Amino acid sequence: MAEMNTNNPQSSRKGGTRSKKLSTRVDMTPMVDLGFLLITFFMLTTTLSQPKTLKLLMPAKEDHQPPSLLAESKALTILLGANNTIRYYEGMGNDPAHPPMVKNSSYANSKGIRDVIMQKRDQVITRSGKNDLMVLIKADKSANYRNVVDIMDEMLISHVERYAVVDITPEDVAFLK
């Protein structure tokens, strides 16, 4: 038990007798118990930081429908490589007779990939009357995770409703070199 004693030393005065004062004893055990109960209560009732996750929407599994065809004029392909390199071309680039014109870009706020995406989105809206732009994001094995998250943030900022992270082809790997 914890206690607190407050004894007064005997005075050195000579003369009459004084009444004897008893020491005050304060038991600190209940206060310590209360402190631990409060600490336990607050530890159990607080919410810990929630993990930050990226929302991922997967298409429904329907095997009986063929995949929809994507018009070349409504597609933009973005290639992510090592050392924060980013390249892009219009269309899907799957026609070997007419290889795409691959252009370089950056993550800069002005004259970067955001301007390219916004310009392509505006072209698609002007042609079709609705936001039908489809962005294909292809990351190389040497691209880092931050670049993928940054390009997905650009999709959100640019109001691109349809985008997909797809596997990179050997032709696209050659475009990154």
Short mmCIF file of C-alpha atoms in Angstrom, two decimals:
data_model
loop_
_atom_site.label_atom_id
_atom_site.label_comp_id
_atom_site.label_asym_id
_atom_site.label_seq_id
_atom_site.Cartn_x
_atom_site.Cartn_y
_atom_site.Cartn_z
CA MET A 1 0.00 0.00 0.00
CA ALA A 2 1.17 3.51 -0.73
CA GLU A 3 0.88 6.03 2.03
CA MET A 4 1.86 9.54 2.83
CA ASN A 5 3.05 10.49 6.30
CA THR A 6 3.13 14.05 7.52
CA ASN A 7 4.92 13.96 10.87
CA ASN A 8 5.93 17.18 12.53
CA PRO A 9 9.24 16.96 14.31
CA GLN A 10 9.10 17.64 18.03
CA SER A 11 9.69 21.26 18.72
CA SER A 12 12.58 22.14 20.93
CA ARG A 13 10.56 24.57 23.07
CA LYS A 14 10.66 24.12 26.74
CA GLY A 15 7.66 24.71 28.67
CA GLY A 16 4.12 23.40 28.66
CA THR A 17 2.89 20.28 27.13
CA ARG A 18 1.33 20.33 23.76
CA SER A 19 -1.27 18.03 22.52
CA LYS A 20 0.05 15.16 20.54
CA LYS A 21 -0.83 15.35 16.83
CA LEU A 22 -1.38 12.13 15.01
CA SER A 23 0.09 11.66 11.54
CA THR A 24 -2.25 11.81 8.57
CA ARG A 25 -2.26 8.66 6.51
CA VAL A 26 -3.49 8.85 2.90
CA ASP A 27 -3.92 5.57 1.10
CA MET A 28 -2.95 6.03 -2.60
CA THR A 29 -3.95 2.53 -3.75
CA PRO A 30 -7.48 3.45 -4.90
CA MET A 31 -6.12 6.42 -6.89
CA VAL A 32 -3.57 4.20 -8.65
CA ASP A 33 -6.31 1.68 -9.39
CA LEU A 34 -8.51 4.43 -10.78
CA GLY A 35 -5.66 5.69 -12.96
CA PHE A 36 -5.10 2.26 -14.46
CA LEU A 37 -8.82 1.78 -15.01
CA LEU A 38 -9.01 5.10 -16.88
CA ILE A 39 -5.97 4.27 -18.99
CA THR A 40 -7.46 0.87 -19.85
CA PHE A 41 -10.84 2.41 -20.67
CA PHE A 42 -9.39 5.02 -23.03
CA MET A 43 -7.10 2.50 -24.71
CA LEU A 44 -9.99 0.17 -25.45
CA THR A 45 -12.47 2.83 -26.59
CA THR A 46 -10.27 4.87 -28.93
CA THR A 47 -10.18 4.06 -32.62
CA LEU A 48 -6.81 3.30 -34.05
CA SER A 49 -5.73 4.79 -37.37
CA GLN A 50 -7.51 3.11 -40.23
CA PRO A 51 -5.34 1.70 -43.03
CA LYS A 52 -5.51 3.65 -46.26
CA THR A 53 -6.60 1.46 -49.13
CA LEU A 54 -7.15 2.01 -52.79
CA LYS A 55 -10.64 1.21 -54.03
CA LEU A 56 -10.47 -1.40 -56.76
CA LEU A 57 -13.51 -2.22 -58.83
CA MET A 58 -13.39 -5.51 -60.67
CA PRO A 59 -15.66 -6.35 -63.59
CA ALA A 60 -18.40 -8.88 -63.06
CA LYS A 61 -17.61 -12.41 -64.18
CA GLU A 62 -19.75 -13.06 -67.19
CA ASP A 63 -18.20 -15.62 -69.54
CA HIS A 64 -21.00 -15.59 -72.08
CA GLN A 65 -20.38 -12.02 -73.31
CA PRO A 66 -17.54 -11.29 -75.72
CA PRO A 67 -15.24 -8.44 -74.74
CA SER A 68 -16.34 -5.09 -76.10
CA LEU A 69 -14.23 -3.54 -78.82
CA LEU A 70 -12.55 -0.26 -78.14
CA ALA A 71 -12.25 2.36 -80.86
CA GLU A 72 -8.70 3.58 -81.48
CA SER A 73 -9.89 7.19 -81.39
CA LYS A 74 -11.19 6.75 -77.83
CA ALA A 75 -8.09 5.09 -76.38
CA LEU A 76 -4.97 6.50 -74.78
CA THR A 77 -2.15 4.21 -73.66
CA ILE A 78 0.24 5.31 -70.92
CA LEU A 79 3.51 3.47 -70.38
CA LEU A 80 5.31 3.70 -67.03
CA GLY A 81 8.99 2.85 -66.86
CA ALA A 82 12.01 3.06 -64.61
CA ASN A 83 13.29 6.34 -63.14
CA ASN A 84 9.85 8.01 -63.30
CA THR A 85 9.74 7.85 -67.11
CA ILE A 86 6.31 8.13 -68.63
CA ARG A 87 5.46 7.73 -72.30
CA TYR A 88 2.14 7.69 -74.06
CA TYR A 89 0.52 7.15 -77.41
CA GLU A 90 -2.97 7.51 -78.78
CA GLY A 91 -4.85 4.32 -79.51
CA MET A 92 -4.07 0.82 -78.38
CA GLY A 93 -0.98 0.25 -80.54
CA ASN A 94 -1.89 -3.26 -81.61
CA ASP A 95 -1.57 -2.67 -85.38
CA PRO A 96 1.95 -3.76 -86.48
CA ALA A 97 1.48 -2.15 -89.91
CA HIS A 98 1.02 1.29 -88.30
CA PRO A 99 3.10 1.56 -85.13
CA PRO A 100 2.01 4.34 -82.78
CA MET A 101 3.88 7.60 -82.30
CA VAL A 102 5.23 7.33 -78.78
CA LYS A 103 5.75 10.64 -76.97
CA ASN A 104 7.50 11.49 -73.71
CA SER A 105 5.86 13.27 -70.81
CA SER A 106 6.35 13.93 -67.12
CA TYR A 107 4.35 14.22 -63.93
CA ALA A 108 4.67 18.02 -63.97
CA ASN A 109 1.59 20.10 -63.19
CA SER A 110 1.89 22.11 -66.38
CA LYS A 111 2.69 20.54 -69.75
CA GLY A 112 2.73 17.09 -68.19
CA ILE A 113 0.62 13.96 -68.47
CA ARG A 114 -2.41 15.69 -66.95
CA ASP A 115 -2.56 18.12 -69.89
CA VAL A 116 -2.28 15.20 -72.33
CA ILE A 117 -5.14 13.33 -70.64
CA MET A 118 -7.35 16.43 -70.48
CA GLN A 119 -6.71 17.24 -74.14
CA LYS A 120 -7.52 13.68 -75.25
CA ARG A 121 -10.64 13.64 -73.05
CA ASP A 122 -11.83 16.90 -74.60
CA GLN A 123 -11.25 15.49 -78.10
CA VAL A 124 -13.32 12.40 -77.31
CA ILE A 125 -16.13 14.48 -75.78
CA THR A 126 -16.16 16.75 -78.85
CA ARG A 127 -16.37 13.78 -81.25
CA SER A 128 -18.82 11.53 -79.43
CA GLY A 129 -20.68 13.93 -77.14
CA LYS A 130 -19.88 11.97 -73.98
CA ASN A 131 -16.86 11.05 -71.90
CA ASP A 132 -15.91 7.73 -73.53
CA LEU A 133 -12.15 8.03 -73.11
CA MET A 134 -10.50 4.75 -72.12
CA VAL A 135 -6.99 4.99 -70.69
CA LEU A 136 -4.82 1.88 -70.68
CA ILE A 137 -2.09 2.03 -68.05
CA LYS A 138 0.84 -0.30 -68.63
CA ALA A 139 3.61 -0.44 -66.04
CA ASP A 140 6.98 -2.01 -66.68
CA LYS A 141 8.55 -4.29 -64.07
CA SER A 142 11.05 -1.56 -63.28
CA ALA A 143 8.34 1.06 -62.62
CA ASN A 144 7.76 1.80 -58.98
CA TYR A 145 4.47 1.60 -57.14
CA ARG A 146 4.34 5.35 -56.52
CA ASN A 147 4.19 6.05 -60.27
CA VAL A 148 1.19 3.74 -60.65
CA VAL A 149 -0.61 5.47 -57.79
CA ASP A 150 0.29 8.90 -59.22
CA ILE A 151 -1.13 8.05 -62.64
CA MET A 152 -4.31 6.72 -61.03
CA ASP A 153 -4.57 10.01 -59.13
CA GLU A 154 -4.27 11.80 -62.46
CA MET A 155 -7.24 9.78 -63.71
CA LEU A 156 -9.26 11.01 -60.75
CA ILE A 157 -8.17 14.62 -61.17
CA SER A 158 -8.83 14.55 -64.93
CA HIS A 159 -12.31 13.02 -64.47
CA VAL A 160 -11.51 9.94 -66.55
CA GLU A 161 -14.25 7.45 -65.75
CA ARG A 162 -12.82 4.46 -67.61
CA TYR A 163 -9.26 3.30 -67.15
CA ALA A 164 -7.54 -0.03 -66.70
CA VAL A 165 -4.18 -1.27 -65.52
CA VAL A 166 -3.22 -3.94 -68.04
CA ASP A 167 -0.20 -6.14 -68.68
CA ILE A 168 2.57 -4.60 -70.70
CA THR A 169 3.42 -6.20 -74.05
CA PRO A 170 6.94 -6.78 -75.39
CA GLU A 171 6.30 -4.08 -78.01
CA ASP A 172 5.48 -1.60 -75.26
CA VAL A 173 8.65 -2.55 -73.38
CA ALA A 174 10.59 -1.70 -76.54
CA PHE A 175 8.86 1.72 -76.65
CA LEU A 176 10.16 2.46 -73.13
CA LYS A 177 13.81 1.96 -74.14
#
